[in-house]
Structures are given as structure tokens and as C-alpha cells.
XYZ file of C-alpha atoms in Angstrom:
610
model
C -0.066 0.037 -0.160
C 1.086 2.936 -0.455
C 2.413 5.595 2.247
C 0.202 8.062 3.927
C 2.411 11.377 2.946
C 1.975 10.598 -0.998
C -1.848 9.928 -0.771
C -2.967 13.116 1.170
C -0.308 14.804 -1.597
C -2.234 13.482 -3.966
C -5.692 14.609 -2.414
C -4.181 17.905 -2.065
C -3.144 18.608 -5.080
C -6.764 17.257 -6.785
C -8.203 19.994 -4.046
C -5.756 22.276 -5.792
C -6.424 21.689 -9.296
C -9.854 21.142 -9.481
C -12.513 23.195 -7.035
C -15.886 21.228 -7.999
C -13.663 17.506 -7.495
C -15.747 15.615 -5.499
C -13.692 13.198 -3.214
C -15.051 9.716 -2.611
C -13.410 6.155 -1.718
C -11.509 8.074 1.559
C -12.940 5.451 4.182
C -10.184 2.737 2.652
C -7.374 4.902 3.579
C -8.500 4.053 7.340
C -7.017 0.582 6.662
C -3.529 1.410 5.783
C -1.643 0.914 8.949
C 0.868 3.478 7.634
C -2.161 6.520 8.406
C -2.078 5.134 12.065
C 1.760 5.021 12.775
C 1.718 8.849 10.915
C -0.646 9.916 13.276
C 1.117 8.154 16.254
C 4.288 9.764 15.781
C 2.902 13.167 15.510
C 0.615 13.176 19.135
C 2.439 10.609 21.086
C 4.744 12.908 23.023
C 1.938 14.925 24.228
C 1.472 14.332 28.057
C -2.627 14.066 27.871
C -2.145 10.874 25.939
C -1.246 9.337 29.493
C -4.900 10.202 30.921
C -7.269 7.373 30.697
C -10.396 7.521 28.574
C -13.852 6.545 29.967
C -12.385 3.441 28.213
C -9.776 3.073 30.826
C -6.929 2.822 28.493
C -3.623 5.099 27.551
C -0.451 5.406 25.081
C 0.872 2.917 27.124
C 1.186 -0.535 25.120
C 0.827 1.439 21.708
C 1.920 -1.860 18.743
C 0.832 -3.408 15.927
C -1.336 -5.703 17.486
C -3.693 -2.498 18.265
C -3.480 -1.274 15.145
C -4.614 -4.172 13.162
C -7.389 -4.649 15.923
C -8.555 -0.682 14.833
C -8.418 -1.691 10.966
C -10.410 -4.804 11.539
C -13.317 -2.994 13.470
C -12.613 -0.609 10.749
C -13.233 -3.155 7.440
C -16.227 -4.218 8.962
C -17.368 -1.071 9.853
C -17.578 -1.935 13.451
C -15.610 1.242 14.830
C -17.234 3.149 17.481
C -15.944 6.044 19.521
C -16.143 5.766 23.279
C -17.852 8.384 25.092
C -15.538 11.509 25.874
C -14.548 12.123 29.942
C -15.548 15.357 31.158
C -13.873 16.860 33.870
C -14.477 20.707 34.989
C -11.052 22.673 35.171
C -11.463 26.143 37.649
C -10.687 29.184 35.833
C -9.449 32.458 36.910
C -12.437 34.022 38.142
C -14.229 31.159 40.148
C -16.105 29.532 37.445
C -15.106 26.019 35.962
C -14.652 25.010 32.385
C -15.194 22.168 30.797
C -12.362 19.763 29.305
C -13.150 16.580 27.345
C -10.848 13.411 27.485
C -11.159 11.067 23.898
C -9.805 7.980 24.377
C -6.585 7.411 23.108
C -7.503 5.076 20.085
C -10.148 7.660 19.138
C -7.656 10.262 18.871
C -5.540 8.523 16.651
C -8.532 7.686 14.194
C -9.518 11.395 14.493
C -6.003 12.698 13.564
C -6.081 10.477 10.485
C -9.709 11.597 9.605
C -8.251 15.414 10.215
C -4.934 14.917 7.890
C -7.526 13.561 5.336
C -10.093 16.939 6.014
C -7.197 19.515 5.928
C -5.442 17.825 2.711
C -9.503 18.161 1.172
C -10.212 21.867 2.515
C -6.817 23.698 3.063
C -6.474 24.715 -0.576
C -10.242 25.538 -0.402
C -10.159 27.449 3.087
C -10.617 31.942 2.584
C -7.259 33.708 3.069
C -9.010 35.742 5.654
C -9.056 32.759 8.109
C -6.031 32.351 10.035
C -7.524 30.097 13.519
C -6.294 26.478 13.627
C -4.262 26.276 10.190
C -0.806 25.340 9.085
C 1.555 28.167 8.619
C -1.385 30.848 10.195
C -1.395 32.061 13.519
C -2.678 35.158 15.725
C -0.105 37.203 14.244
C -0.809 36.553 10.421
C -4.655 37.997 11.446
C -2.858 40.576 13.131
C -0.617 41.075 9.677
C -3.406 41.286 7.588
C -5.453 44.412 9.342
C -2.385 46.528 9.739
C -1.448 45.861 6.006
C -5.106 46.082 4.575
C -6.959 47.856 6.892
C -6.089 51.946 6.231
C -8.445 54.163 6.209
C -11.148 52.112 7.487
C -14.101 53.963 9.469
C -16.132 51.266 11.304
C -15.411 47.877 13.340
C -18.156 45.174 13.477
C -16.501 43.629 16.552
C -18.289 39.326 15.792
C -18.876 37.091 18.870
C -20.822 34.008 17.651
C -22.508 33.032 21.251
C -21.436 29.175 22.172
C -20.089 28.520 18.648
C -18.167 25.317 19.625
C -20.896 23.576 21.444
C -23.750 24.426 19.085
C -22.235 23.343 15.670
C -25.227 21.483 13.841
C -24.256 18.379 13.202
C -26.859 18.008 10.796
C -25.633 21.058 8.696
C -22.190 19.998 9.145
C -22.123 16.895 7.322
C -24.854 18.359 5.121
C -21.304 20.460 4.418
C -19.279 18.044 4.111
C -21.232 16.199 1.787
C -20.496 19.095 -0.788
C -17.424 17.544 -0.998
C -17.011 14.236 -0.155
C -19.021 11.781 -1.671
C -18.078 8.400 0.660
C -21.066 7.462 2.793
C -19.299 5.420 5.099
C -16.645 8.060 5.454
C -19.315 10.196 6.828
C -20.875 7.928 8.947
C -17.667 7.832 10.599
C -17.360 11.874 10.889
C -21.344 11.108 12.818
C -20.235 8.700 14.844
C -17.558 11.305 16.393
C -19.906 13.710 16.771
C -22.429 11.353 18.435
C -20.339 9.530 20.616
C -21.458 11.678 23.811
C -19.451 12.274 27.146
C -19.590 11.219 30.627
C -19.423 13.497 33.455
C -19.608 11.476 37.048
C -20.062 8.567 35.337
C -23.136 9.509 33.984
C -23.443 9.380 29.963
C -24.770 12.249 27.974
C -25.613 12.495 24.516
C -24.350 15.144 22.261
C -26.915 16.544 20.073
C -24.995 19.926 18.408
C -21.334 20.560 18.587
C -17.768 18.753 17.946
C -15.892 16.602 20.073
C -14.638 18.221 23.197
C -11.063 17.466 23.249
C -10.999 16.279 19.726
C -8.516 16.152 17.471
C -10.615 16.485 14.477
C -12.845 19.683 16.432
C -10.481 23.023 14.840
C -10.626 21.699 11.269
C -14.695 21.068 11.795
C -15.580 23.904 13.096
C -13.118 25.748 10.247
C -14.814 23.878 7.673
C -18.413 25.103 9.213
C -17.231 28.695 8.969
C -16.338 28.549 5.854
C -19.661 29.013 4.449
C -19.853 32.969 6.807
C -16.061 33.434 4.941
C -17.995 32.396 1.221
C -21.002 34.956 2.454
C -18.943 37.754 3.236
C -16.119 37.531 0.355
C -19.126 36.029 -2.281
C -21.710 37.821 -1.496
C -21.373 40.701 0.642
C -18.436 42.456 -0.179
C -18.940 42.673 -3.913
C -22.978 43.396 -3.529
C -21.533 46.572 -1.093
C -17.934 47.714 -2.509
C -18.052 50.275 -5.322
C -15.662 49.952 -8.230
C -14.437 53.237 -7.627
C -10.131 53.250 -7.172
C -10.011 56.605 -4.904
C -11.817 58.785 -2.748
C -13.006 62.339 -4.398
C -10.292 65.030 -3.301
C -11.430 66.719 -0.444
C -13.191 70.491 -1.516
C -11.265 72.317 1.449
C -7.952 71.051 0.416
C -8.224 71.732 -3.159
C -9.194 74.889 -2.211
C -6.462 75.699 -0.011
C -3.926 74.055 -2.740
C -5.343 76.444 -5.138
C -4.166 79.348 -3.071
C -1.021 78.304 -2.225
C -0.311 77.544 -5.987
C -1.339 81.255 -7.089
C 0.787 82.373 -3.946
C 3.902 80.910 -5.479
C 3.257 82.120 -8.789
C 2.925 85.819 -7.046
C 5.856 84.644 -4.921
C 8.232 84.029 -8.376
C 7.192 86.826 -9.980
C 8.789 89.508 -7.446
C 12.131 90.110 -7.007
C 13.734 88.498 -4.337
C 14.399 92.244 -2.752
C 11.438 93.252 -3.239
C 9.984 94.165 0.418
C 6.333 92.642 -0.208
C 7.759 88.940 -0.540
C 8.724 88.327 2.809
C 4.804 88.843 3.581
C 3.345 86.789 0.738
C 5.907 83.909 1.973
C 4.543 84.117 5.801
C 1.417 83.828 4.059
C 2.886 80.909 1.985
C 3.858 79.706 5.212
C 0.299 79.884 6.905
C -1.702 78.127 3.985
C 0.585 74.988 4.586
C 0.284 74.484 7.509
C -3.798 75.043 7.104
C -3.226 72.546 4.647
C -1.415 70.004 6.373
C -4.674 69.999 9.311
C -7.037 68.925 5.981
C -7.552 65.183 4.673
C -6.389 64.755 0.708
C -9.445 63.064 0.655
C -12.888 63.128 1.241
C -14.009 60.863 3.737
C -17.628 60.821 3.602
C -17.729 59.931 -0.391
C -20.727 58.263 0.019
C -19.704 56.631 -3.834
C -16.164 55.146 -1.907
C -17.029 52.147 -0.269
C -14.692 48.954 1.046
C -15.645 46.084 3.235
C -12.297 44.219 4.881
C -12.844 40.858 6.538
C -10.587 38.758 9.222
C -11.606 35.665 11.294
C -9.218 34.027 13.523
C -11.728 30.529 15.079
C -15.202 32.133 15.800
C -13.898 35.616 16.702
C -14.220 37.687 13.413
C -13.724 41.559 12.563
C -15.330 43.213 9.915
C -14.494 46.591 8.742
C -16.298 49.319 6.620
C -15.279 52.133 4.725
C -18.263 53.819 4.495
C -21.599 55.282 6.878
C -22.311 53.420 10.333
C -25.956 52.968 9.067
C -24.291 50.714 5.695
C -22.416 48.709 8.524
C -25.799 48.170 10.970
C -27.010 46.697 7.878
C -23.591 44.522 6.923
C -24.027 43.380 10.600
C -27.720 42.883 10.659
C -27.246 40.649 7.465
C -24.608 38.543 8.735
C -26.491 38.008 12.281
C -29.484 36.974 9.535
C -26.878 34.367 7.730
C -25.479 32.839 11.048
C -28.919 32.197 12.197
C -30.679 31.180 8.898
C -28.002 28.769 6.814
C -25.568 27.781 10.072
C -28.555 27.773 13.245
C -25.440 30.028 15.419
C -26.252 33.284 17.120
C -24.166 36.629 17.605
C -24.047 37.581 21.510
C -25.750 40.899 21.171
C -23.773 41.846 24.113
C -20.167 41.067 22.518
C -21.075 42.196 18.969
C -20.222 45.886 19.013
C -19.925 48.422 16.154
C -17.148 50.730 16.941
C -15.989 53.523 15.340
C -12.283 52.734 14.172
C -10.818 55.620 16.061
C -11.750 54.051 19.649
C -9.875 51.366 20.706
C -11.509 47.797 18.814
C -9.932 44.486 20.728
C -9.082 41.412 18.958
C -6.913 38.023 20.138
C -5.660 40.127 22.779
C -4.352 43.416 21.254
C -5.925 46.579 21.164
C -6.121 48.032 17.306
C -7.397 51.638 16.493
C -6.795 53.580 13.200
C -4.535 56.421 14.160
C -4.671 60.298 12.408
C -2.111 62.347 12.980
C -1.204 65.535 11.527
C 1.861 66.772 13.573
C 3.851 63.177 12.936
C 5.795 63.856 9.903
C 8.394 61.623 8.099
C 10.972 62.808 5.195
C 10.566 60.502 2.160
C 13.160 58.943 0.023
C 12.016 61.795 -2.975
C 12.697 64.819 -0.011
C 8.559 65.496 0.110
C 6.820 65.795 3.489
C 4.081 63.514 4.702
C 1.915 62.464 7.438
C 3.165 59.178 8.871
C 0.589 56.912 10.425
C -2.571 58.927 9.061
C -5.035 56.475 9.035
C -3.106 53.414 9.415
C -3.972 51.186 12.246
C -2.107 50.408 15.077
C -1.535 47.346 17.370
C -1.199 47.848 20.705
C -0.710 45.603 23.980
C -4.713 45.918 25.939
C -5.083 47.481 28.880
C -6.077 44.419 30.950
C -3.190 42.393 29.564
C -0.170 43.159 31.842
C -2.560 43.456 34.924
C -4.052 40.186 34.724
C -0.705 38.256 33.652
C 0.628 39.793 37.568
C -2.175 38.907 39.495
C -0.030 35.485 39.481
C 2.418 36.406 41.404
C 1.259 39.986 43.016
C -0.128 41.062 46.111
C -1.138 44.667 47.164
C 0.925 46.043 44.149
C 4.232 44.075 45.127
C 5.956 41.123 43.279
C 5.916 37.954 45.708
C 7.605 34.735 45.650
C 4.882 31.346 44.014
C 4.920 29.015 46.920
C 4.362 26.295 44.129
C 7.197 26.364 42.465
C 9.457 26.322 45.793
C 9.987 22.644 45.798
C 11.056 22.293 41.549
C 15.232 22.574 41.382
C 16.569 26.374 41.065
C 16.772 25.007 37.439
C 13.386 24.420 36.738
C 12.262 27.296 38.506
C 14.446 30.018 36.334
C 13.506 27.913 33.300
C 9.505 28.620 33.694
C 10.251 32.313 34.629
C 11.995 32.125 31.576
C 9.812 30.510 29.065
C 6.742 32.693 31.011
C 8.376 36.225 29.975
C 9.504 35.004 26.638
C 6.342 33.766 25.515
C 4.325 36.804 26.486
C 6.656 39.282 24.577
C 6.422 36.540 21.545
C 2.927 37.527 21.432
C 3.017 40.932 22.291
C 5.951 41.839 19.858
C 3.769 43.526 16.953
C 2.257 46.104 19.450
C 3.666 49.496 19.111
C 3.681 49.751 23.153
C 5.497 46.201 23.602
C 8.566 47.422 25.588
C 6.793 49.705 27.097
C 4.406 47.264 28.366
C 6.766 44.529 28.897
C 9.399 46.271 30.611
C 6.927 46.763 33.367
C 5.667 43.090 33.527
C 9.985 42.016 33.623
C 10.277 44.374 36.449
C 7.871 43.112 38.913
C 8.423 39.115 37.188
C 11.530 38.812 37.760
C 11.485 40.370 40.971
C 8.888 37.120 42.004
C 11.711 34.699 40.592
C 14.362 36.700 43.089
C 11.916 35.938 46.262
C 10.802 32.375 45.192
C 14.723 31.291 44.935
C 15.254 33.413 48.705
C 11.826 31.088 50.021
C 13.602 28.247 48.317
C 17.508 28.640 49.420
C 16.519 30.656 52.563
C 18.322 33.397 52.002
C 17.382 37.607 50.898
C 16.596 38.802 48.224
C 20.081 40.635 47.818
C 21.799 37.678 48.242
C 20.094 35.658 45.375
C 20.908 38.104 43.354
C 24.070 38.419 43.949
C 24.943 34.182 44.123
C 22.724 33.753 41.104
C 24.121 36.019 38.483
C 24.973 34.713 34.810
C 25.368 37.546 31.779
C 23.769 40.248 34.225
C 20.454 38.442 35.297
C 19.799 35.650 37.213
C 20.819 32.013 36.511
C 23.050 29.406 37.220
C 25.300 27.281 35.721
C 25.768 23.604 36.191
C 29.505 22.605 35.585
C 29.655 18.919 33.883
C 33.099 17.271 33.431
C 34.554 17.399 29.341
C 33.850 16.954 26.729
C 30.083 17.948 28.109
C 29.596 21.423 27.728
C 28.373 23.047 30.626
C 24.231 23.568 31.118
C 22.962 27.469 31.513
C 19.821 28.146 32.711
C 19.104 31.923 32.880
C 16.279 34.537 33.368
C 15.164 36.570 29.536
C 17.314 39.203 28.897
C 17.777 40.260 25.517
C 14.865 43.621 25.346
C 11.908 43.940 24.149
C 11.849 45.813 20.492
C 8.828 45.426 17.926
C 9.300 42.987 15.412
C 6.119 42.541 12.959
C 7.671 40.080 10.733
C 5.607 37.507 10.746
C 6.179 34.386 7.906
C 3.596 33.462 5.556
C 1.507 36.428 6.646
C 1.505 37.217 2.611
C -1.704 34.661 1.762
C -0.555 33.612 -2.286
C -3.312 32.602 -4.410
C -1.493 29.725 -6.706
C -1.592 27.634 -3.195
C 1.159 25.272 -3.206
C 0.209 21.730 -1.503
C 1.708 20.641 1.812
C 3.757 17.803 0.893
C 5.024 17.278 4.410
C 1.830 15.890 6.722
C 3.430 13.095 8.086
C 6.801 13.962 6.492
C 8.667 10.872 6.876
C 8.679 8.196 10.211
C 10.394 9.909 12.988
C 11.906 7.841 15.659
C 9.867 6.278 17.645
C 7.967 4.919 14.581
C 11.135 3.362 13.111
C 12.358 1.897 16.406
C 8.545 -0.013 16.684
C 8.834 -1.312 13.177
C 12.431 -2.398 13.526
C 10.714 -5.666 15.941
C 13.303 -5.538 18.249
C 12.847 -5.220 22.495
C 15.210 -2.719 23.406
C 15.108 -4.630 26.979
C 15.892 -8.644 25.949
C 17.457 -7.794 22.791
C 14.838 -10.706 20.841
C 14.149 -9.594 17.404
C 11.579 -12.752 16.590
C 9.427 -11.278 13.686
C 6.371 -13.134 15.118
C 6.051 -11.616 18.476
C 4.129 -8.568 19.407
C 6.146 -5.571 20.608
C 4.614 -2.610 22.060
C 5.989 1.000 22.679
C 6.302 2.060 26.887
C 4.829 5.207 27.696
C 5.904 7.821 30.832
C 4.471 10.875 31.761
C 7.389 12.412 32.410
C 11.531 11.154 33.137
C 11.754 13.930 35.623
C 9.055 11.690 37.963
C 10.982 8.561 37.236
C 13.977 10.391 38.763
C 12.721 11.552 41.599
C 11.388 7.906 42.122
C 14.215 6.610 42.630
C 16.729 9.322 43.490
C 17.673 7.783 46.515
C 17.911 4.206 45.645
C 18.974 2.358 42.750
C 16.698 2.087 39.779
C 15.919 -0.535 37.880
C 17.406 -1.475 34.551
C 14.759 -0.325 32.317
C 14.434 2.976 34.038
C 18.041 3.172 33.921
C 17.993 3.132 30.202
C 15.192 5.867 29.739
C 17.311 8.584 31.779
C 20.483 7.421 29.442
C 19.312 7.685 26.762
C 16.448 10.645 27.814
C 13.860 9.079 26.172
C 9.839 8.575 27.785
C 9.294 5.715 25.123
C 10.878 1.928 24.927
C 9.835 -0.234 22.594
C 9.580 -3.778 24.150
C 8.383 -7.451 23.262
C 4.565 -7.519 25.720
C 6.313 -10.512 27.937
C 8.934 -7.750 29.002
C 6.039 -5.265 28.937
C 4.158 -7.148 30.966
C 6.639 -7.467 33.846
C 8.107 -4.389 33.617
C 3.996 -3.675 34.973
C 4.117 -6.729 37.670
C 7.325 -4.970 38.879
C 9.215 -8.052 37.423
C 10.910 -6.906 35.139
């Protein structure tokens, strides 16, 4: 059989070359073991795979025997998804967020189905859709706004009420049926959607929504909302946008401009020693200042209308160059489409129409149009012009930094974090460094990123020093003196040559604005993604080698399984004060969380007889 990568490449190329092509015979790909190995290789490293689903199984023990059992069920069309185990995770505001934990083998089947759907739909998705897509992110969505939304007057902040819980199954299956003519594959998707969930060991049916915690949920959501993208881009925008390429000139600007032209002629006609010439020059300068405070084009030009659109998952914004009345009309038409065609509701409290001179919140940023008649720059041709007139600005939202500081602030002062004091010093420093680096990376496109991040860093680094002080029972000053590496808090762990010393240090590289985003310029000639499962990774190759990494047997008639652990450091702590078994020494020495074992050795390991 062909490998998964080749098959997905063929599907994707067909989707690119023929937008009307109907895909059939997709279900048979679930008989191909290479799809299961590719899916396993992609998801095996996630810690959540060691959490039991409702079938009481985890990733531990994965092997070709289990794969073949699933394939046999697929061939007989007898594979049924287990109900998702639902647990409620506390949120900062005191409420709880439901989290779904699927069975591991359901995750594998979902990953295979997701890869097939991605190959079909990714080339057909809108360039304005950025959520949960390859090579796209919050940053590409924000970059599109900054690049394309110059001059926008009004913004619709779209908020779909309970989107992921309210996706209509029949509508979703109908949308899939437009491109997929394979009854068995669609039935498999239907079983995923209808699997239900278990909460406190009570089964609940699912009548709407995508699988909770499901790998396939994001792409199903994008397929569903692609209908909204098509409605806005293929119907709304052509309906309201005018063909006029430019706004008409501002009459007041034109009047002043004509006066300046005539005045300049008079000045040039006078002798350089003429006393009246200086008076005319002063008049010219006054007119120039007056002109600088006027718009070149008429912002109220009713014949110039533009509609912009960007979506990230279920959050979307629509920008309008036009009247507020037109913006209200567009909002109502979007709400009507969502209700009638997708059975979704816009939240009336959160779906707002905002003048773009006021801040609009989107993806954790605040955006607004800046008009400035005083901020001038000198162009390459020597002319002076306004630098930021009508250009969108991105800012760190006012709530973002204070919210992040809540974790380690009390009464306006940084405090230590008790939950980290039992960790090693290197771990504590690494956690703090990752936090500040991650926050900066997210807000690096903001104009005020340096100011806001320096404020965050001041309290964050103090909290780190206090956490280490509590752990080591010393003062903050002593911590700063003892744990200093390259001008910041850090630690160097010495190792015997030829091994290099390990250096752990707090972030100290500055917070310059950086709005470069890879692949932010979407191209119409979509190139196929040829690395869905880009070759077999190490764990898959080790499994297919059919050799036990403990006893060394390579009998091809035996069954081989992969032993998984959640965290390597947990093993190290467990055997910190006593001699570990040979298999533990092997995992620690190799720095791996997996071992390929024959079935006999795996059974012995779990019964503490290995």
C-alpha cells in the first residue's frame, strides 16, 4: 500500500487543481497501517495521552497488534467512538471550564480523519481565515489587518454565542457532503460527533457541537465557518463595495492647494529684494499649515465603499469604509445568515460596532486607526508627509499585563510563588524565562510592547528572586548576588568534559517591536503541503524494527509495544535515593520517555518483575 504522505499529497493536489472535485473512496485509507503510524508519531509526545479515557486505556502499549485490531473493526464498519470523559477545570474568575478527554485510539482515528479533511479543505479555505491552520496564527490575522485596513471607519466586532457547543451536526454533515461523496467516511465523522460524554460516570448524548478535546474539532469548526467566509467575501463584499478606485478630493483641501499654487506664482514673479515678497512667503507658510490639517480625500465620499474581513476561529472582525448605517446593515445581514444557514447566534452584548478611532479588542490586542497631522516623516524624494494617517495601530491591551501580574502580585508588590519552591533552581528559572519570553513573543507586534513588557519584567523578575530566596532561605539581595549570569538571574551547572556546562538564565534580551510574520502574505497559487506526516520519526522506526530494547529479542512473530511514561523527571525523583531498575536507567540514559518492548517484557515491567 502507498504511504500516508503520498496519498495525502495526491488528495491535496486534486483539491488545488479542481475546486469542484468530489472526493470518494476516502474511508479505505483507514485500512492503511501507515496512516496509524503517522498519526501516532505526530501525537505520541503529548502528556495528555497518559490520561485515561472512559475505556480506561492510555497510549501505553501502542503497537501493531492494536493497530490491526482497529483496522479490522474499520473494515467491518464496527468501530465506535467511546464517550469523552469530561472534567471541569477551574477558571480564574471562579467558574469552571469543561475539558473533554477522549480515548487514545479515538484520538488516533480523529488525527487520521483530520489529516484527510485538511488535505481536501486547506486549499479551499479563505485567505482571511487564520485560526487552527498550518502556517497561520494570531499574528498573521493581525498582520492582515495592519496591511489592508488603512482608512477603515467602522468595525463590527463579531462574537458567536457558544460556537463550539452549538455547531449543528446535520448542517455540518451536509457541508461535508458537498465535497465528500463517501458514505462510510461521513458515517465515521457522524459517529465522532454523536459519541457523547461521561460526567461523574453519567452518560450524556451530544446533539450539537464538535467532540470536546477532539483533535478533529478545529478543522470541523473551520469547515463550518468557511460558509461565513464565503458569504462575506463572495456575496457581501461584491454587493457593497464600489468600483471607484479613489475617494474624491476634499474640496477644502483643493481650495487651499489652489491658493498656494497662485501665491507661489506671485512669489516667483517678484524680485528677491522686493519687500512684499517676505509677506507673501509668510502667507504661503500659513496656508501650508492649514493644508496639513486637512484630509486630501473626502472621507464622507458615499461613492467610495470598502469592506474588510478577518476571522480567527469563531472571532471575526469586519471593517467598513462607509457610513455607520451601512455598517449596521452589514451586521444585520451577517447575523441573519448565521441564524438561517448555520443556526448560530451573534451575542448582542458582545457584537459591537465601533468607530475605528476608538480601541477595538481582537486576539488580546487593542487596535485603532491613528490620524496624526503632526507626526511627519521625510520621504526618499525629499517630500514631507504624514506618517501614520489612517494606518491601524496595534497595542498591548490595557488588561493584558495586569492580568498576567495577578499570579505573583499582592498589594501592589511582587511575591514568591509557593507552588514552585519544591522544584529545582534550574527548573524555576526556566519556567520564569519561558513565561516572559512567551508573553513577549505574543505581543511583539504591538507599538507599546517595550513599555508594557519592561513593566511586566520588573515585577516578574522580582517574583523569581523572591521564589529562589524562599527556597534557599536567603535574602533577595543574596539571591541576586549568588545567582548572577550575564547580568541577570541564572545558574551554571558544571559538567565533566567533553560535555558542555548547562546554563539556565532569566530572559535579558530586550523587547524591541518586531512585526515580521512568516507567511503573512497569502498567495493565490496555493502550494501543496507535502509534509503532512513528513517521513517516519524515531519512535515509529524503532517500533517497526521489531526488536525489544530490554531483552534484545527480534523474533518477527512476536508482538512489540511501546512503553510510555508521562515525565522523565518523575522517574528520576522516584528512584533518587535507591537504585533504579535497568529499564529506568536505560530511559534516563537515553533521555527518552518511550521504550519499545516485546509483549512479555512489557507485562513484566508493569508487574514489577522486570
